[in-house]
Amino acid sequence: MKARITFVNARLIDPATELDANGGLVVEDGKIADLGPRLGSGMDRDDPEVIDCKGMVLAPGLIDMRVFTGEPGSEHRETLASASEAAAAGGVTTMVVMPNTDPVIDEPSLVDFIKRRADATAKVRVLPMAALTRGLSGETMTEIGLLKESGAVAFTDGDRAVPNARVMRRALAYASTFNALVVGHAEDPELSAGAAMNEGEFAMRLGIPAAPAMAETIAVERDLRLVEMTGARYHFGQISARASLEAIVEAKRRGLPVTCGVSAHHLILNELDVGSYLTFRKVKPPLRSEADRAAMVEGVASGQIDVIVSSHDPQAADTKRLPFAQSAFGAAGLETLLPAALSLYHEGRAGLPRVLDTMTWTPARLLDIPGGRLAKGAPADLVLFDPDEPFVVDPAKLHSRARNTPFEGRKFQGRAHMTFVGGACVWARRRGR
Amino acid sequence: MTTASADPILRTSHLLGIEGLSAEEIAGLLDLAEHYVALNRAADKKAAVLKGRTLINLFFEPSTRTQSSFELAGKRLGADVLNMSVKTSSVTKGETLIDTATTLNAMRPDILVVRHQDSGAAELLSRKLDCCVVNAGDGSHEHPTQALLDALTIRRRRGSFEGLVVAICGDVLHSRVARSNIQLLAKLGARVRLVAPRTLLPGDAERFGVEVFHDMKKGLAGADIVMMLRLQIERMAGAFIPSTREYFHFYGLDREKLAYARPGALVMHPGPMNRGVEIDSDVADDVEVSVIHEQVEMGVAIRMAVLDALARGLAREGRNAP
């Protein structure tokens, strides 16, 4: 690690302070030592410790609140190390990993395992969420207090719902005892049993078993009432339906401690993108109607949706090269998170600070972790990118072990040029990559 | 000695809970119990205030210390004591509570001591029976003699309750001991705190007029009395708390957490204890801080006082007079 790096000629964007100005930034001993409009302006640009940003955006490294990996248990799909390669190439400096592994991360010793494996193998920071219920069974709560002490940043059953309202009530009440954040998956398991996509005309024409968007909204409304009862801090990991967002907005208006996220692919794609049974676009929750997608975009722009996640879920041929109904849910997304989110900026729906806030400062605040901002003393987790650089998504050039991107061939603008974690460069894009 | 005289102490002919008692009635019972503490430490432990009376212990839930304590109290006061527990009663044959009670009523007992798993059972019996009813614990409602014996223990150690900070820790949600103690301590002027995870507290716990804490170290800070509650492990794990090891880590009373209480703070437990779950043996067995065995001794005395007080009412009304 370099002891000192000076970034000059950068467009500094810090969502926490709504800073968007040209200037420089100094990193010392892994932390941001200083930043300002004229900083480093007179420095020698050939000095190896000086990085000329050439007017590109220098922003806090992204914090992706929803990453599934295959470690432990399904390392052929993705390891913490391989996911971190994709993260670094995508400008993601902190991956929050889901407990949906084998074994499930529901024991303090397993939280410790993830942390130690990440320290030994991953290029970027890895923060584990622990299971909310043992074995993701939805039946008995986990040791939330001990897990939090061991380093779990939040509690979730990942992409599994907790069907039993009594179990959820108690888990939320217990979590609130420790001021722990619960991240819920809103899906009524009965209404969506067997479903592979969104219920509607297109699913009907394809003949695919489908679940209504209300399967999500009903679950959202139940959990909002449980939050009202228990006072727990609750984050909907990702929502996809307009009615779900409306319910959450109303709950926020009433002062409930609730927030929500949306995946990048739900901002870009709708149910029609399933096309001719494209299993890489089979995700959970399913891609919704165009009206729902537009509502998600509007929600991010207005600030009603707090967080954008990749919902990175690596799948291999064994789980995806199957008939649509039989194939697994999930899309790779770490490396395309920033470009996909930036499309809101290019479409004129939101400014850069607003778009970046959903992946930096807001996740940092929700998870109560350092980083996610450009401030003296903050960790030097940084991403340098040209928001206008055009490129085409080529699955063969992605860094994840999994290639199941839903964006194959898509034209995006803006991707990570360099990525720094604790002041160390973990990614520098070479020409043509 | 005034306490040994036949002055009335209780206004009612039953002891169903702390809720209906005045501070004066409570003080009267504690004063009378002091007399029986002395008697119980003498060679001749017999008194004659229940001579000729019949006491029935009707226990629908297993109990060691409460039942034997009432039995001993009745016998030392000269009563004939009949112990009935669920296993030997007709309840196991499908008889209803009221049928059992009316059957017993026909045997003309003077005092019925009842423990039942359902809240309100003692109250129900008191309306159907001619005798005095003592609630020895009904569901999650009240356990008045436990609260009284706790009060006696505290008063003998601390003299008064005014301004005393009492932290009641653990499963308040299901605890009849907590409900009785909260009310009694408030009536006598103590400041009550509840310390528990949210899952083990009633939603409206503050309505008891107490302070609620989820962090035990904060809850114990400056406490004069630390009152631990028993965790009913069999119905807890996975439902209200995730595991007993987590419970002990955050809510088990050990030296480290006790150090936050006022120096010289007393540790109480109604028993039976789950060692290593709600209390560390190191603390439970330390006679410098733990008054757990003293509580048991006070239990016999307080039950003698309660039986005596109720018998005075019987004599006054002339019911079943000898």
Coordinates of C-alpha atoms in Angstrom, one line a residue, chain A:
Chain A
M1 CA 0.0 0.0 0.0
K2 CA 1.2 3.4 -0.8
A3 CA 1.6 5.6 2.2
R4 CA 0.5 8.7 0.3
I5 CA -1.5 9.3 -2.9
T6 CA -2.6 12.7 -4.3
F7 CA -5.5 12.8 -6.7
V8 CA -5.5 16.0 -8.8
N9 CA -7.8 17.4 -11.4
A10 CA -10.8 15.4 -10.2
R11 CA -14.5 16.1 -10.1
L12 CA -15.1 15.3 -6.5
I13 CA -18.6 14.1 -5.7
D14 CA -19.5 13.4 -2.1
P15 CA -23.2 12.6 -1.7
A16 CA -23.0 13.0 2.1
T17 CA -22.2 16.7 1.8
E18 CA -23.7 17.2 -1.7
L19 CA -20.3 18.2 -2.8
D20 CA -19.8 18.2 -6.6
A21 CA -16.8 20.3 -7.5
N22 CA -13.4 20.1 -9.2
G23 CA -10.5 19.6 -6.9
G24 CA -8.0 17.2 -5.4
L25 CA -7.8 14.6 -2.6
V26 CA -5.0 13.3 -0.5
V27 CA -4.8 9.8 0.9
E28 CA -2.5 8.9 3.7
D29 CA -2.2 5.6 5.5
G30 CA -5.3 4.3 3.9
K31 CA -7.5 7.2 5.0
I32 CA -8.6 10.4 3.3
A33 CA -6.2 13.1 4.7
D34 CA -7.5 16.1 2.9
L35 CA -9.6 17.3 0.0
G36 CA -10.5 20.6 -1.5
P37 CA -11.0 22.7 -4.7
R38 CA -7.4 23.8 -5.1
L39 CA -5.7 20.8 -3.5
G40 CA -2.7 19.5 -5.5
S41 CA -3.2 21.9 -8.4
G42 CA 0.5 22.8 -8.5
M43 CA 1.8 19.2 -8.2
D44 CA 4.0 17.4 -10.7
R45 CA 1.7 15.1 -12.7
D46 CA 4.4 12.7 -13.5
D47 CA 5.1 12.0 -9.8
P48 CA 4.1 8.3 -9.3
E49 CA 2.3 9.3 -6.1
V50 CA 0.1 11.8 -8.0
I51 CA -2.9 10.6 -10.0
D52 CA -4.2 13.0 -12.7
C53 CA -7.9 12.3 -12.8
K54 CA -8.3 14.2 -16.0
G55 CA -11.6 15.6 -14.9
M56 CA -13.1 12.2 -14.1
V57 CA -15.4 11.7 -11.2
L58 CA -13.8 10.7 -7.9
A59 CA -16.4 9.4 -5.5
P60 CA -16.7 7.2 -2.5
G61 CA -16.3 3.6 -3.4
L62 CA -19.7 1.8 -3.8
I63 CA -21.2 -0.2 -1.0
D64 CA -23.3 -2.9 -2.5
M65 CA -25.8 -4.0 0.2
R66 CA -26.9 -7.2 -1.6
V67 CA -24.4 -9.7 -2.9
F68 CA -24.8 -13.4 -3.0
T69 CA -21.7 -15.6 -3.4
G70 CA -21.1 -19.3 -3.4
E71 CA -18.7 -19.3 -0.4
P72 CA -19.0 -21.5 1.5
G73 CA -20.7 -24.4 -0.2
S74 CA -20.9 -23.5 -3.9
E75 CA -17.5 -22.2 -4.7
H76 CA -17.9 -23.4 -8.3
R77 CA -20.4 -20.5 -8.8
E78 CA -18.5 -17.8 -7.0
T79 CA -16.0 -17.3 -4.2
L80 CA -15.5 -14.3 -2.1
A81 CA -12.3 -13.8 -4.0
S82 CA -13.9 -14.0 -7.5
A83 CA -16.8 -11.8 -6.5
S84 CA -14.3 -9.3 -5.2
E85 CA -12.6 -9.2 -8.6
A86 CA -16.0 -8.3 -10.1
A87 CA -16.6 -5.8 -7.3
A88 CA -13.3 -4.0 -7.8
A89 CA -13.8 -3.8 -11.6
G90 CA -17.2 -2.3 -10.9
G91 CA -16.1 0.3 -8.4
V92 CA -17.6 -1.6 -5.5
T93 CA -15.3 -1.3 -2.5
T94 CA -17.6 -2.9 0.1
M95 CA -19.7 -6.0 -0.6
V96 CA -22.3 -6.9 1.9
V97 CA -22.7 -10.6 1.5
M98 CA -25.9 -12.6 2.1
P99 CA -26.1 -15.5 4.5
N100 CA -27.6 -17.8 1.9
T101 CA -24.7 -20.2 1.7
D102 CA -24.1 -23.8 2.7
P103 CA -23.8 -23.8 5.6
V104 CA -26.1 -20.8 6.3
I105 CA -24.3 -18.0 8.1
D106 CA -26.4 -18.3 11.3
E107 CA -23.6 -18.9 13.9
P108 CA -21.1 -16.4 15.2
S109 CA -18.3 -18.8 14.2
L110 CA -19.5 -18.6 10.6
V111 CA -19.6 -14.8 10.6
D112 CA -16.0 -15.1 11.8
F113 CA -15.2 -17.5 8.9
I114 CA -16.5 -15.1 6.3
K115 CA -14.5 -12.2 7.8
R116 CA -11.3 -14.3 7.9
R117 CA -11.8 -15.7 4.4
A118 CA -12.4 -12.3 3.0
D119 CA -9.4 -10.8 4.8
A120 CA -7.3 -13.6 3.3
T121 CA -8.7 -13.7 -0.2
A122 CA -10.9 -10.7 -1.2
K123 CA -9.7 -7.5 -2.8
V124 CA -12.5 -5.4 -1.4
R125 CA -14.1 -5.1 1.9
V126 CA -16.6 -7.8 2.8
L127 CA -19.2 -7.4 5.4
P128 CA -21.5 -10.3 6.3
M129 CA -25.1 -10.2 7.0
A130 CA -26.2 -13.0 9.2
A131 CA -29.4 -15.1 8.9
L132 CA -32.5 -13.8 10.7
T133 CA -33.8 -17.3 11.3
R134 CA -31.8 -20.5 11.9
G135 CA -31.0 -22.3 8.7
L136 CA -33.2 -19.7 6.9
S137 CA -36.1 -21.9 8.0
G138 CA -38.3 -19.0 9.0
E139 CA -39.0 -20.7 12.3
T140 CA -36.6 -19.7 15.1
M141 CA -34.6 -16.5 15.4
T142 CA -30.8 -16.6 15.4
E143 CA -28.5 -15.3 18.1
I144 CA -28.8 -11.7 16.9
G145 CA -26.9 -10.3 19.9
L146 CA -23.9 -12.6 19.6
L147 CA -23.9 -12.4 15.8
K148 CA -23.9 -8.6 15.9
E149 CA -21.0 -8.7 18.3
S150 CA -19.1 -11.0 16.0
G151 CA -19.5 -8.6 13.1
A152 CA -22.8 -9.2 11.3
V153 CA -23.9 -5.8 10.0
A154 CA -27.6 -6.8 9.5
F155 CA -30.0 -9.7 9.8
T156 CA -31.8 -11.2 6.8
D157 CA -32.9 -14.5 5.3
G158 CA -31.7 -13.1 2.0
D159 CA -34.1 -14.0 -0.8
R160 CA -36.2 -16.1 1.6
A161 CA -39.3 -14.7 3.2
V162 CA -40.3 -15.3 6.8
P163 CA -43.8 -16.6 6.3
N164 CA -44.9 -16.8 9.9
A165 CA -45.9 -13.4 11.2
R166 CA -45.4 -14.4 14.8
V167 CA -41.9 -15.5 14.2
M168 CA -41.2 -12.2 12.3
R169 CA -42.8 -10.2 15.1
R170 CA -40.6 -11.7 17.7
A171 CA -37.5 -11.6 15.6
L172 CA -38.1 -7.9 15.0
A173 CA -38.8 -7.2 18.6
Y174 CA -35.6 -9.1 19.6
A175 CA -33.5 -7.3 16.9
S176 CA -34.8 -3.9 18.1
T177 CA -33.4 -4.8 21.6
F178 CA -29.9 -4.6 20.0
N179 CA -30.8 -1.8 17.5
A180 CA -30.0 -4.3 14.8
L181 CA -31.0 -3.7 11.2
V182 CA -33.3 -6.3 9.7
V183 CA -33.3 -6.7 6.0
G184 CA -36.5 -8.3 4.8
H185 CA -37.5 -10.1 1.6
A186 CA -41.0 -9.2 0.8
E187 CA -42.8 -12.1 -0.9
D188 CA -45.9 -14.0 0.1
P189 CA -44.6 -17.5 -0.3
E190 CA -48.1 -19.0 -1.0
L191 CA -49.1 -16.4 -3.6
S192 CA -45.8 -16.8 -5.4
A193 CA -45.4 -20.6 -5.0
G194 CA -44.1 -22.1 -8.1
A195 CA -43.9 -18.8 -9.9
A196 CA -41.1 -18.0 -12.4
M197 CA -42.1 -14.5 -13.5
N198 CA -44.4 -11.6 -13.1
E199 CA -48.1 -12.3 -13.5
G200 CA -49.5 -10.6 -16.5
E201 CA -50.3 -10.8 -20.2
F202 CA -46.8 -11.7 -21.2
A203 CA -46.5 -14.5 -18.7
M204 CA -49.8 -15.7 -20.0
R205 CA -48.6 -15.7 -23.6
L206 CA -45.4 -17.5 -22.6
G207 CA -47.3 -20.0 -20.5
I208 CA -45.0 -19.5 -17.6
P209 CA -46.3 -19.9 -14.0
A210 CA -46.4 -16.4 -12.5
A211 CA -46.9 -14.5 -9.3
P212 CA -48.7 -11.2 -9.0
A213 CA -46.9 -8.0 -7.9
M214 CA -49.3 -8.0 -4.9
A215 CA -47.5 -11.1 -3.6
E216 CA -44.8 -8.6 -2.8
T217 CA -47.0 -5.7 -1.7
I218 CA -49.0 -7.8 0.7
A219 CA -45.8 -9.0 2.4
V220 CA -44.5 -5.4 2.5
E221 CA -47.7 -4.3 4.2
R222 CA -47.5 -7.0 6.8
D223 CA -44.0 -6.2 7.7
L224 CA -44.7 -2.5 7.9
R225 CA -47.4 -3.3 10.5
L226 CA -44.9 -5.5 12.4
V227 CA -42.4 -2.6 12.4
E228 CA -45.1 -0.4 13.8
M229 CA -45.6 -2.9 16.6
T230 CA -42.0 -3.5 17.4
G231 CA -40.1 -0.4 16.5
A232 CA -37.4 -2.4 14.7
R233 CA -35.1 -0.8 12.1
Y234 CA -36.2 -2.5 8.9
H235 CA -34.9 -2.3 5.4
F236 CA -36.6 -4.0 2.4
G237 CA -33.7 -5.5 0.6
Q238 CA -35.3 -4.9 -2.7
I239 CA -38.7 -4.1 -3.9
S240 CA -40.0 -4.1 -7.5
A241 CA -43.6 -3.0 -7.5
R242 CA -45.2 0.4 -7.5
A243 CA -47.8 -0.5 -4.8
S244 CA -45.0 -1.7 -2.5
L245 CA -43.2 1.6 -2.8
E246 CA -46.5 3.5 -2.1
A247 CA -47.0 1.5 1.1
I248 CA -43.4 2.2 2.2
V249 CA -43.7 5.9 1.4
E250 CA -46.8 6.1 3.5
A251 CA -45.0 4.2 6.3
K252 CA -42.1 6.7 6.2
R253 CA -44.6 9.5 6.3
R254 CA -45.9 8.1 9.5
G255 CA -42.3 8.1 10.9
L256 CA -41.6 4.3 10.9
P257 CA -37.9 3.4 10.8
V258 CA -38.2 1.7 7.3
T259 CA -36.1 2.0 4.2
C260 CA -36.0 0.1 0.9
G261 CA -33.7 -0.9 -1.9
V262 CA -34.1 -1.7 -5.6
S263 CA -31.8 -3.8 -7.8
A264 CA -30.1 -2.2 -10.8
H265 CA -31.8 -4.7 -13.1
H266 CA -35.3 -3.7 -11.9
L267 CA -34.4 -0.1 -12.9
I268 CA -33.4 -1.1 -16.4
L269 CA -35.5 -4.1 -17.4
N270 CA -39.2 -5.1 -17.3
E271 CA -41.1 -8.3 -17.8
L272 CA -41.0 -8.1 -21.6
D273 CA -37.2 -8.5 -21.4
V274 CA -37.7 -12.1 -20.4
G275 CA -38.2 -12.3 -24.2
S276 CA -37.9 -15.7 -25.5
Y277 CA -37.4 -17.5 -22.2
L278 CA -34.1 -15.8 -21.3
T279 CA -33.2 -17.5 -18.0
F280 CA -30.5 -14.8 -17.2
R281 CA -33.5 -12.5 -16.8
K282 CA -35.2 -14.8 -14.3
V283 CA -34.7 -12.9 -11.1
K284 CA -36.3 -12.7 -7.7
P285 CA -38.4 -10.6 -7.3
P286 CA -39.3 -11.1 -11.0
L287 CA -39.0 -8.3 -13.5
R288 CA -42.2 -6.4 -13.4
S289 CA -44.4 -4.3 -15.7
E290 CA -43.1 -1.2 -17.3
A291 CA -45.3 0.9 -15.0
D292 CA -43.6 -0.8 -12.0
R293 CA -40.1 -0.2 -13.5
A294 CA -40.9 3.4 -14.1
A295 CA -42.1 3.8 -10.5
M296 CA -38.8 2.3 -9.3
V297 CA -36.8 4.9 -11.3
E298 CA -39.0 7.6 -10.0
G299 CA -38.6 6.3 -6.5
V300 CA -34.8 6.5 -6.7
A301 CA -35.0 10.0 -8.3
S302 CA -37.3 11.3 -5.6
G303 CA -35.3 9.7 -2.7
Q304 CA -38.2 7.5 -1.7
I305 CA -36.1 4.5 -2.6
D306 CA -33.0 4.7 -0.4
V307 CA -30.6 2.2 -1.9
I308 CA -29.6 0.7 -5.3
V309 CA -28.1 -2.8 -5.1
S310 CA -26.6 -5.2 -7.6
S311 CA -28.4 -8.2 -6.1
H312 CA -25.5 -10.0 -7.6
D313 CA -26.5 -13.7 -7.7
P314 CA -24.0 -15.8 -9.6
Q315 CA -25.4 -18.9 -11.3
A316 CA -23.7 -21.4 -13.6
A317 CA -24.8 -23.4 -16.6
D318 CA -26.0 -26.2 -14.3
T319 CA -28.7 -23.9 -12.8
K320 CA -29.4 -21.6 -15.8
R321 CA -29.2 -23.8 -18.9
L322 CA -32.6 -25.2 -18.2
P323 CA -36.2 -24.6 -19.2
F324 CA -37.3 -21.2 -17.8
A325 CA -39.5 -22.6 -15.1
Q326 CA -36.9 -25.0 -13.8
S327 CA -33.9 -22.6 -14.0
A328 CA -32.6 -20.8 -10.9
F329 CA -33.4 -17.2 -10.0
G330 CA -30.5 -14.7 -10.0
A331 CA -28.4 -12.4 -12.2
A332 CA -24.8 -11.4 -11.9
G333 CA -24.6 -7.7 -11.2
L334 CA -21.6 -6.4 -9.3
E335 CA -19.7 -5.2 -12.3
T336 CA -22.7 -3.5 -13.9
L337 CA -24.1 -1.9 -10.8
L338 CA -22.5 1.5 -11.4
P339 CA -23.2 1.7 -15.2
A340 CA -26.8 0.5 -14.8
A341 CA -27.4 3.1 -12.0
L342 CA -25.8 5.8 -14.1
S343 CA -28.4 5.3 -16.7
L344 CA -30.7 7.3 -14.4
Y345 CA -28.3 10.2 -14.7
H346 CA -28.0 9.9 -18.5
E347 CA -31.8 9.8 -18.8
G348 CA -32.0 13.0 -16.9
R349 CA -33.9 11.4 -14.0
A350 CA -31.4 12.2 -11.3
G351 CA -28.2 14.0 -10.7
L352 CA -24.9 12.2 -10.1
P353 CA -24.8 12.9 -6.3
R354 CA -28.3 11.5 -5.9
V355 CA -27.5 8.4 -7.9
L356 CA -24.3 7.8 -6.0
D357 CA -25.9 8.5 -2.6
T358 CA -27.9 5.3 -3.0
M359 CA -24.7 3.3 -3.2
T360 CA -22.4 5.1 -0.8
W361 CA -23.6 7.3 2.0
T362 CA -27.1 5.9 2.6
P363 CA -25.9 2.3 2.8
A364 CA -23.1 3.4 5.1
R365 CA -25.6 5.1 7.4
L366 CA -28.0 2.1 7.4
L367 CA -25.3 -0.3 8.2
D368 CA -23.5 2.0 10.6
I369 CA -20.2 1.5 9.0
P370 CA -17.3 4.0 8.2
G371 CA -16.9 5.0 4.6
G372 CA -19.4 5.9 1.9
R373 CA -18.2 9.5 2.0
L374 CA -15.3 11.8 1.1
A375 CA -14.3 13.3 4.4
K376 CA -11.1 13.7 6.3
G377 CA -10.4 10.6 8.3
A378 CA -12.8 8.4 6.3
P379 CA -11.4 5.2 4.8
A380 CA -9.8 5.9 1.4
D381 CA -12.3 3.7 -0.4
L382 CA -12.7 5.4 -3.8
V383 CA -13.9 5.0 -7.3
L384 CA -12.7 7.0 -10.3
F385 CA -14.9 6.9 -13.3
D386 CA -15.8 8.8 -16.4
P387 CA -19.6 9.0 -16.4
D388 CA -19.7 9.4 -20.1
E389 CA -17.4 6.6 -21.3
P390 CA -19.5 4.4 -23.6
F391 CA -19.1 0.6 -23.6
V392 CA -21.0 -2.6 -24.5
V393 CA -21.5 -5.3 -21.9
D394 CA -19.5 -8.3 -23.0
P395 CA -20.0 -11.3 -20.6
A396 CA -16.7 -12.8 -21.7
K397 CA -14.9 -9.7 -20.2
L398 CA -16.7 -9.7 -16.9
H399 CA -14.6 -10.6 -13.8
S400 CA -17.1 -12.6 -11.9
R401 CA -16.8 -16.4 -12.1
A402 CA -20.4 -16.3 -13.2
R403 CA -21.4 -15.0 -16.5
N404 CA -25.1 -14.7 -16.0
T405 CA -25.4 -11.0 -16.7
P406 CA -28.9 -9.9 -17.8
F407 CA -27.3 -7.0 -19.7
E408 CA -25.4 -8.9 -22.4
G409 CA -24.8 -6.6 -25.4
R410 CA -26.3 -3.6 -23.6
K411 CA -24.8 -0.2 -24.2
F412 CA -24.0 1.7 -21.0
Q413 CA -22.1 4.9 -20.2
G414 CA -19.8 5.2 -17.3
R415 CA -17.7 2.5 -15.6
A416 CA -15.0 2.3 -13.0
H417 CA -11.6 3.4 -14.3
M418 CA -9.8 2.9 -11.0
T419 CA -10.9 1.5 -7.6
F420 CA -9.1 2.0 -4.3
V421 CA -9.7 0.2 -1.0
G422 CA -8.1 1.7 2.0
G423 CA -5.9 3.7 -0.3
A424 CA -4.7 0.6 -2.2
C425 CA -5.4 0.4 -5.9
V426 CA -7.5 -2.8 -6.5
W427 CA -8.5 -2.0 -10.0
A428 CA -7.1 0.0 -12.9
R429 CA -8.7 -0.5 -16.3
R430 CA -6.4 -1.1 -19.1
R431 CA -7.1 0.1 -22.6
G432 CA -9.6 -2.2 -24.4
R433 CA -10.9 -4.0 -21.3

